[in-house]
Tab-separated table of C-alpha atoms in Angstrom:
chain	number	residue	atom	x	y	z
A	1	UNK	CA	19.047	-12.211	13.847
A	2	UNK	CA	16.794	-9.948	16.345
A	3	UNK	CA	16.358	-6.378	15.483
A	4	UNK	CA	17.342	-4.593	18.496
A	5	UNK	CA	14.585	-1.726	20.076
A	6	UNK	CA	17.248	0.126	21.654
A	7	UNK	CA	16.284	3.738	21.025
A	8	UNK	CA	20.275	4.788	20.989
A	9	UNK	CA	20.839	2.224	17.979
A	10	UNK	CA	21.295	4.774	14.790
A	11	UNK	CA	19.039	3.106	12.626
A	12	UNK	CA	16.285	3.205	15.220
A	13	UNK	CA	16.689	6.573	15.589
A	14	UNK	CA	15.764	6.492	11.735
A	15	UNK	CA	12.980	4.351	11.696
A	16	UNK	CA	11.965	6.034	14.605
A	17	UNK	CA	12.179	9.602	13.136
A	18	UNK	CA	10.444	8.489	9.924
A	19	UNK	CA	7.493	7.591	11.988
A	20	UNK	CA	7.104	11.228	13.457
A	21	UNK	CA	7.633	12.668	9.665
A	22	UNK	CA	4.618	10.799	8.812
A	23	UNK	CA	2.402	11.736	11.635
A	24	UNK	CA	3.236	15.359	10.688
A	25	UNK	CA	1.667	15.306	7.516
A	26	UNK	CA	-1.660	16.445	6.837
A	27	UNK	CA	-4.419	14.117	6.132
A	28	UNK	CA	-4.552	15.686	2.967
A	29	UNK	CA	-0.827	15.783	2.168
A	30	UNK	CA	-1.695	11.699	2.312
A	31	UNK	CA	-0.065	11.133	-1.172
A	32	UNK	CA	2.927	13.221	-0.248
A	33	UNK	CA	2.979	10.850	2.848
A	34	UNK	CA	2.847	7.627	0.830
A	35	UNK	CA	5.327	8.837	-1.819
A	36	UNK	CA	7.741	10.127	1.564
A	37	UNK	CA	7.567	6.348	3.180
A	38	UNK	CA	8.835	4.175	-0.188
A	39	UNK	CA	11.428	7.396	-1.061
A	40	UNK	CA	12.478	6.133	2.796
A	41	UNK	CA	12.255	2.610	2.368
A	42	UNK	CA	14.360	2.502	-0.541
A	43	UNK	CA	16.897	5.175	0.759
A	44	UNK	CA	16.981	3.118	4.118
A	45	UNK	CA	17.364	-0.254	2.344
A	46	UNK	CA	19.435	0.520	-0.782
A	47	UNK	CA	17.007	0.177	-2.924
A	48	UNK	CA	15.970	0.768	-6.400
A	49	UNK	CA	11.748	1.297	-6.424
A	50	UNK	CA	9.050	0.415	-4.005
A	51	UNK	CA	5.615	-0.579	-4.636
A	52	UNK	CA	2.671	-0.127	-2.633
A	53	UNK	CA	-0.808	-1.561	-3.334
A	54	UNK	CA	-4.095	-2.694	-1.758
A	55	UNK	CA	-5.833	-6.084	-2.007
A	56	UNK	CA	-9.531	-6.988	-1.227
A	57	UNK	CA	-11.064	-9.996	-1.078
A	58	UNK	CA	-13.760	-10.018	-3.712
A	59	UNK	CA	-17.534	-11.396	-1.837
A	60	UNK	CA	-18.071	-14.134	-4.314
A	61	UNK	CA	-14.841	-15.683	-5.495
A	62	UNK	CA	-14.910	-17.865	-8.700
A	63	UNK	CA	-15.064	-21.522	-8.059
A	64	UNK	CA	-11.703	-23.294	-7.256
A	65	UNK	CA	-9.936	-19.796	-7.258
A	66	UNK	CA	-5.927	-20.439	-7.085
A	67	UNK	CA	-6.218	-16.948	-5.573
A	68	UNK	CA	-8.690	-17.483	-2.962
A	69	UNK	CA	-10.920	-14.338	-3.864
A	70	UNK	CA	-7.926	-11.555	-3.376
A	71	UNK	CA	-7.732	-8.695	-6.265
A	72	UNK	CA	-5.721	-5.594	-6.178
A	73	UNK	CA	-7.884	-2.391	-6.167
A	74	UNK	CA	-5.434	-0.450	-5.334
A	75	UNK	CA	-0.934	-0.057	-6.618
A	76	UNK	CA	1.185	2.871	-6.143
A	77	UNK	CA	4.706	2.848	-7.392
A	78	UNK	CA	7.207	5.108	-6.578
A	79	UNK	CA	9.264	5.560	-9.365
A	80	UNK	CA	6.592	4.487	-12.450
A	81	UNK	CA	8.947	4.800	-15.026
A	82	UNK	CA	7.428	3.365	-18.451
A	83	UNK	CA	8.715	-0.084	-18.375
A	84	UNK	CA	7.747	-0.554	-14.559
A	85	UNK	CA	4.130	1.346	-14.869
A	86	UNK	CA	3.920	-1.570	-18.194
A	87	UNK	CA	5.030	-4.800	-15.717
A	88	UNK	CA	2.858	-3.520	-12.738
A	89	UNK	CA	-0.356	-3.180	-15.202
A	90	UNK	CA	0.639	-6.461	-17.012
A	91	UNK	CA	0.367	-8.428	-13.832
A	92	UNK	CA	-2.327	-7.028	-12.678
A	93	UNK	CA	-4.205	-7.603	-15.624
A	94	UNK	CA	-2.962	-11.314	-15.012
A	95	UNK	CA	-4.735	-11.527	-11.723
A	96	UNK	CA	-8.088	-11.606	-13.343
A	97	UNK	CA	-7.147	-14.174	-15.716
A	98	UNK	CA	-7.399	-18.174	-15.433
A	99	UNK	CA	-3.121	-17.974	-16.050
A	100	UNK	CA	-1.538	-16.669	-12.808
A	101	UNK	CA	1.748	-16.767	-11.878
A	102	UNK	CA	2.883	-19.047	-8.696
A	103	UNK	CA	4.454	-16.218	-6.867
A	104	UNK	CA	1.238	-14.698	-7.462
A	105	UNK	CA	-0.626	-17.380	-5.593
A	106	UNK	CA	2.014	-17.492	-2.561
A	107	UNK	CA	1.946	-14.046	-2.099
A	108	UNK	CA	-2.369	-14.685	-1.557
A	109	UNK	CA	-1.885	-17.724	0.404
A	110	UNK	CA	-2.182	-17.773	4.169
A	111	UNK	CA	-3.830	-15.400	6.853
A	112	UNK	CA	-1.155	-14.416	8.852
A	113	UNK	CA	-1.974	-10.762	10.087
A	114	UNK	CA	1.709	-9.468	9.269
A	115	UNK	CA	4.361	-11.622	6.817
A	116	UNK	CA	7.938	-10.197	5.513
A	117	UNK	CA	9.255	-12.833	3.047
A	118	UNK	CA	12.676	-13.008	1.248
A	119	UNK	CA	12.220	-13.224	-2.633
A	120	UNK	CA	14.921	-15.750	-2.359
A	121	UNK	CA	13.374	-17.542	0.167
A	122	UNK	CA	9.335	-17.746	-0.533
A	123	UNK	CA	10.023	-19.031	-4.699
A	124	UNK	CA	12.018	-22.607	-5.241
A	125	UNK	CA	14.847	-21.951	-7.950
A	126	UNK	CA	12.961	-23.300	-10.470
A	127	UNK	CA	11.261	-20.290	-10.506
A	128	UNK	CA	13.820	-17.378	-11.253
A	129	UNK	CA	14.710	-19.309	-14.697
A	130	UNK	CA	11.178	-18.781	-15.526
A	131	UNK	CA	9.024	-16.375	-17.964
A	132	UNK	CA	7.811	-14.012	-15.022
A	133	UNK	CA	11.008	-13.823	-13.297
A	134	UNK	CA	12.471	-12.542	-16.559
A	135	UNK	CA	9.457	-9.954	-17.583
A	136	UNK	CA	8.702	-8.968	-14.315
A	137	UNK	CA	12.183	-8.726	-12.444
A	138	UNK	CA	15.311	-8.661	-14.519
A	139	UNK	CA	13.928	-7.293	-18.487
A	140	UNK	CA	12.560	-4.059	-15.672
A	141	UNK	CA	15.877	-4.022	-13.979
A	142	UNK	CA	15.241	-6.148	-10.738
A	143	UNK	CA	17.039	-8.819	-9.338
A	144	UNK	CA	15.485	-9.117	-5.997
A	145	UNK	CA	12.820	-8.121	-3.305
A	146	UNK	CA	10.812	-8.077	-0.167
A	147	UNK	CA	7.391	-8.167	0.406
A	148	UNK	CA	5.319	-6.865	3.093
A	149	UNK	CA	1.969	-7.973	3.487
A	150	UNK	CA	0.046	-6.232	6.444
A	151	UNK	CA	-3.769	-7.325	6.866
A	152	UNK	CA	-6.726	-4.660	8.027
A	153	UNK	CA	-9.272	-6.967	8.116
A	154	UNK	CA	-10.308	-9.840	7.077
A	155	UNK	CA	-11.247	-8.635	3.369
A	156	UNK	CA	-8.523	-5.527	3.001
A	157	UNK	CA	-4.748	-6.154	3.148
A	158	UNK	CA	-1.620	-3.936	1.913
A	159	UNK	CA	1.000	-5.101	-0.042
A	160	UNK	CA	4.306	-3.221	-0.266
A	161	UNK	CA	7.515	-4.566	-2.372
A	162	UNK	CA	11.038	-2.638	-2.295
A	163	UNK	CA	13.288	-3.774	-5.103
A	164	UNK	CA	17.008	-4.180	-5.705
A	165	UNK	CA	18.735	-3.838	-9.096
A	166	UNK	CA	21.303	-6.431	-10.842
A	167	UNK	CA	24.381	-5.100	-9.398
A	168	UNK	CA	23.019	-4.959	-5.885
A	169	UNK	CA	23.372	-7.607	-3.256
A	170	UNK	CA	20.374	-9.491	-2.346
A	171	UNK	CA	18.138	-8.683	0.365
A	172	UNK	CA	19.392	-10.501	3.711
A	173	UNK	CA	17.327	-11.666	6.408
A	174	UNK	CA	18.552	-8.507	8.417
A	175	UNK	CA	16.994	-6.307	5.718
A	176	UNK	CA	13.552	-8.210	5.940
A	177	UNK	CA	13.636	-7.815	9.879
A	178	UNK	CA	14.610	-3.849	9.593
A	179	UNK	CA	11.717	-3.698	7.283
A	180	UNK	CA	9.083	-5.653	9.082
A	181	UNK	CA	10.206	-3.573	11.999
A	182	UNK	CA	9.463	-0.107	10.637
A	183	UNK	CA	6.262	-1.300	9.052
A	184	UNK	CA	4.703	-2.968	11.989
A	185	UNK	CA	4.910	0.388	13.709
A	186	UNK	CA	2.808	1.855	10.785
A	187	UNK	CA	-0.225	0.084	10.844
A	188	UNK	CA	-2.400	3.240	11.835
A	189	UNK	CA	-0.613	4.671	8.838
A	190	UNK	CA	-1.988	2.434	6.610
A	191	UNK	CA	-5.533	2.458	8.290
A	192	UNK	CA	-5.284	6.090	7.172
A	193	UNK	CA	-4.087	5.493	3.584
A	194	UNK	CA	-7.179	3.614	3.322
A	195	UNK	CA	-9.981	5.472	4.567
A	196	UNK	CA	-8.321	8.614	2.374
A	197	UNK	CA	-9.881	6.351	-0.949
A	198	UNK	CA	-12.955	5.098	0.771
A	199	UNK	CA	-12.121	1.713	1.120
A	200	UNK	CA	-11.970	-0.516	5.023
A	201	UNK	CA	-15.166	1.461	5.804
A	202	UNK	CA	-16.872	3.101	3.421
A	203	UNK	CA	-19.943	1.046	1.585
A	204	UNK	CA	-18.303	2.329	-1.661
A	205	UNK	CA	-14.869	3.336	-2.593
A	206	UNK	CA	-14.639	7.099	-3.597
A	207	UNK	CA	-14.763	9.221	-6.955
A	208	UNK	CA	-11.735	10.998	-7.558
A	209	UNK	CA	-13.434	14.335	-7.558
A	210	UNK	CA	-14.755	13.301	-3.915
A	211	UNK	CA	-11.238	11.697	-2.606
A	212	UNK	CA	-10.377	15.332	-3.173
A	213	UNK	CA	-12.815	16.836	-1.277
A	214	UNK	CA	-13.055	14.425	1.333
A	215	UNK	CA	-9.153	14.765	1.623
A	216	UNK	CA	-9.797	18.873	1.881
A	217	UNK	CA	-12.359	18.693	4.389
A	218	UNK	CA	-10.419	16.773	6.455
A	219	UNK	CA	-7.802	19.217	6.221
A	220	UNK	CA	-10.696	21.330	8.112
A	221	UNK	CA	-11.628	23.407	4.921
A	222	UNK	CA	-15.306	24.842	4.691
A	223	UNK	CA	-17.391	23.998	1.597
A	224	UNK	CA	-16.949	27.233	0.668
A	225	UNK	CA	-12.933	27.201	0.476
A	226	UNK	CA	-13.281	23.524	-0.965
A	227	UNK	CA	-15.116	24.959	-3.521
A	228	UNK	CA	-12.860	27.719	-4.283
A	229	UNK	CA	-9.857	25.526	-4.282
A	230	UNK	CA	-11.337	22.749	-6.466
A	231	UNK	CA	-12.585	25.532	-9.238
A	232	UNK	CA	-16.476	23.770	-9.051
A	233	UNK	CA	-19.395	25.248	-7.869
A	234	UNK	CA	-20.907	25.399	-4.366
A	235	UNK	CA	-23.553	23.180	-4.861
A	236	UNK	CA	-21.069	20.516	-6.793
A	237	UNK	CA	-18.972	20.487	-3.623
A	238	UNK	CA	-21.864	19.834	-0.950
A	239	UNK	CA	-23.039	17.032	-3.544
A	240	UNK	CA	-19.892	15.368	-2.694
A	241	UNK	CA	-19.552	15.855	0.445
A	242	UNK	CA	-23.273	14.435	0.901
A	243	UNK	CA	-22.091	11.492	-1.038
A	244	UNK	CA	-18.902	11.052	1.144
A	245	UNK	CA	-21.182	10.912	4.198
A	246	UNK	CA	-23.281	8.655	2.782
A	247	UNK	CA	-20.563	6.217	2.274
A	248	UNK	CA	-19.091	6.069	4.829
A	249	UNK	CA	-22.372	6.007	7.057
A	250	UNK	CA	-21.525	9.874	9.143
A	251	UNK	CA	-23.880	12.737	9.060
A	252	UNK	CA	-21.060	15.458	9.967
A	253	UNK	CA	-17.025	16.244	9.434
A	254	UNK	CA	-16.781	15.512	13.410
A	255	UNK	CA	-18.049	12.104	13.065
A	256	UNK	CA	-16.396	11.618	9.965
A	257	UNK	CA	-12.733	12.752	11.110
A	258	UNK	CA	-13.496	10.454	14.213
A	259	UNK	CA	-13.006	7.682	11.492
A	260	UNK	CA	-9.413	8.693	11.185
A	261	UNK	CA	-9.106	9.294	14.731
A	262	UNK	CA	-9.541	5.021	15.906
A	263	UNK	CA	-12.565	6.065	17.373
A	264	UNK	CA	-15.064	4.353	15.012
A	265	UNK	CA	-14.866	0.563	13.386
């Protein structure tokens, strides 16, 4: 089934009005932003939780790596209720180990720019009568998913899940087309999400004391008001904000709000 473009189809309008919501945030309302897209998401797709998460691909890969060098560095749930915030740190714990899960290794596999896959559809049947099925999906409430996985280079992708509960329906191939659809037009949005922790450009991913700042500067805040609003010292905040121009290879806010602007790579 083709998602239609028409701009007079009501859940175009939708999509279409959730994209100007999040270009009317604030680069440092970027959280807010992120938490505003999955509330969306799940509201537009009847669905229980959404995760969002980023995955790098680590230089130097261990030898014969069912993973092919891809870590998370990055997850963000949206509703990280205990037994959720436990699967999500479980797995990613298992990521690092020699004992990963095969819908772990699909999910890695392949370098398609942009992918929307069907839980349904990407895992034989085998599968959901497994252990991780079980812990992961149905002991946390889930029955079912999609999966976006959007690529920002060729060593940064995101990864964002919305999940559906036992007594929902599963996901159709409809849903996965309205949600690749609104995603694909996001891809700057991401870009931004990014550069807001230091990673797809800087040479080192940020503190959290400097995400803030960086975050406030952006928001076109003087050193001084930084300062004020972050309760540290003058001197503490132009440390940072040194550092953040060091990573990410700028000498002033112009340059470095440029970044966010497409105007650098």
């Amino acid at each position: 089934m083709h998602v239609s473009t028409d701009p007079t189809n009501p859940r175009n309008q939708e999509i279409y009005a959730l994209w100007d919501q999040l270009a009317d945030f604030s680069v440092g309302d970027g959280d807010a932003a992120l938490t505003h897209l999955l509330s969306a998401l799940c509201t537009m797709l009847s669905a229980r939780n959404a995760l969002w998460g980023v995955l790098v691909r680590l230089p130097s890969p261990k030898r014969a790596d069912p993973l092919l060098g891809w870590r998370p560095r990055l997850v963000r749930v949206l509703d990280p209720i205990p037994a959720v915030a436990a699967s999500v740190q479980k797995q990613y714990d298992k990521l690092w180990s020699d004992n990963v899960d095969l819908s772990q290794i699909l999910s890695m596999a392949g370098d398609e720019p942009f992918r929307v896959r069907l839980l349904f559809e990407a895992l034989p049947p085998a599968w959901f009568e497994g252990e991780h099925y079980r812990r992961h999906y149905l002991d946390v409430g889930f029955a079912d998913s999609i999966s976006v996985r959007i690529a920002l280079n060729d060593d940064v992708r995101v990864r964002l899940f919305v999940f559906r509960d036992t007594q929902a329906p599963r996901f159709t191939a409809q849903d996965a087309q309205l949600l690749g659809f609104t995603m694909r037009g996001l891809r700057w949005f991401q870009r931004q999400q990014l550069l807001s922790h230091g990673l797809l450009i800087a040479n080192a991913s940020l503190t959290p004391a400097e995400r803030k700042v960086l975050l406030a500067l952006l928001d076109g805040h003087t050193e001084k008001q930084i300062a004020q609003k972050l309760d540290q010292s003058p001197n503490t905040t132009h440390f940072h904000v040194k550092s953040i121009y060091g990573k990410f290879g700028v000498s002033n806010r112009a340059t470095l709000t440029s970044l966010w602007l497409g105007k650098l790579r």
